[in-house]
């Protein structure tokens, strides 16, 4: 379980490069960028299949798995882009980033799972740290005229947390299925682009390399790693640790010279790290750690 949890967390680490690579990709509109990068993500899955052992027998994929997978990947991005078009980015982003907390709380309803106080406390500390990063120490101003945008951001949180939790119910479905989720998301994003946006392609090699990087990691390999982690790892720990994504993203921007280190970032680092360690307490220091080592032996 410990190894699978780490693989799941590698998705969070890859998502940390999302802001930097998106900024470096130029003025490509969101749905077109989604269509291109998910197409690359599909290729990641197709290439990975060449190095994976073939299953002993092919099992029929339940129809609900397709609904959950495509609804999770495409639905999240559709509602997120819609939220940003209809509400201020700070408030919309913070609402959308309630999904790790919802994963932690929703895990209590999963068979064989038990929600403990440290999971909830760790997720709340992570949420507090995310609040500091997103608001930059300032306040929030929720206004009724942006209610539709807030609702779309809330839909993001419920969709991604639901996708993550429900994927665990179908743990026997191989992670390679994510290949076709990415393909469907790419196709649906292209439809949305044609209907809603003007075409602006990346300009120059550097922007195309940024798009390639997006497709290979945060919009590619990350979704395969996340699927593996939520199906076989500790989902409460993954949920709480997911709050590290905005922190790591900010640190990447600082290293790249696009942001400055501040006291708020330091405080957020302490809160999110403390929350992740607290949520993983039993896995790192208790019986969970010993069980994990035995399982891997």
PDB file of C-alpha atoms in Angstrom, residues 35-52 176 178-184 186 212 215-216 219-221 224:
ATOM      1  CA  UNK A  35      -7.501  18.714 -26.638  1.00  0.00           C
ATOM      2  CA  UNK A  36      -3.817  18.751 -27.622  1.00  0.00           C
ATOM      3  CA  UNK A  37      -2.397  17.742 -24.246  1.00  0.00           C
ATOM      4  CA  UNK A  38      -4.894  14.933 -23.651  1.00  0.00           C
ATOM      5  CA  UNK A  39      -4.064  13.618 -27.133  1.00  0.00           C
ATOM      6  CA  UNK A  40      -0.430  13.474 -26.009  1.00  0.00           C
ATOM      7  CA  UNK A  41      -1.591  11.857 -22.766  1.00  0.00           C
ATOM      8  CA  UNK A  42      -3.334   9.202 -24.857  1.00  0.00           C
ATOM      9  CA  UNK A  43      -0.030   8.473 -26.609  1.00  0.00           C
ATOM     10  CA  UNK A  44       1.630   8.098 -23.194  1.00  0.00           C
ATOM     11  CA  UNK A  45      -0.815   5.316 -22.402  1.00  0.00           C
ATOM     12  CA  UNK A  46      -0.413   3.641 -25.786  1.00  0.00           C
ATOM     13  CA  UNK A  47       3.380   3.619 -25.447  1.00  0.00           C
ATOM     14  CA  UNK A  48       3.186   2.322 -21.870  1.00  0.00           C
ATOM     15  CA  UNK A  49       1.040  -0.590 -23.040  1.00  0.00           C
ATOM     16  CA  UNK A  50       3.985  -1.849 -25.122  1.00  0.00           C
ATOM     17  CA  UNK A  51       6.013  -2.374 -21.942  1.00  0.00           C
ATOM     18  CA  UNK A  52       3.266  -3.888 -19.791  1.00  0.00           C
ATOM     19  CA  UNK A 176      -4.485   1.197 -18.872  1.00  0.00           C
ATOM     20  CA  UNK A 178      -7.105   5.740 -18.536  1.00  0.00           C
ATOM     21  CA  UNK A 179      -5.691   5.779 -22.086  1.00  0.00           C
ATOM     22  CA  UNK A 180      -9.217   5.811 -23.500  1.00  0.00           C
ATOM     23  CA  UNK A 181     -10.437   8.317 -20.894  1.00  0.00           C
ATOM     24  CA  UNK A 182      -7.724  10.671 -22.158  1.00  0.00           C
ATOM     25  CA  UNK A 183      -8.690  10.008 -25.788  1.00  0.00           C
ATOM     26  CA  UNK A 184     -12.360  10.786 -25.106  1.00  0.00           C
ATOM     27  CA  UNK A 186      -9.277  15.111 -26.024  1.00  0.00           C
ATOM     28  CA  UNK A 212       4.506  18.609 -24.989  1.00  0.00           C
ATOM     29  CA  UNK A 215       0.858  16.270 -22.232  1.00  0.00           C
ATOM     30  CA  UNK A 216       3.658  14.045 -20.980  1.00  0.00           C
ATOM     31  CA  UNK A 219      -1.998  16.027 -18.308  1.00  0.00           C
ATOM     32  CA  UNK A 220      -0.510  12.640 -19.158  1.00  0.00           C
ATOM     33  CA  UNK A 221       1.421  10.349 -16.833  1.00  0.00           C
ATOM     34  CA  UNK A 224      -2.207   7.067 -14.791  1.00  0.00           C
TER      35      UNK A 224
END
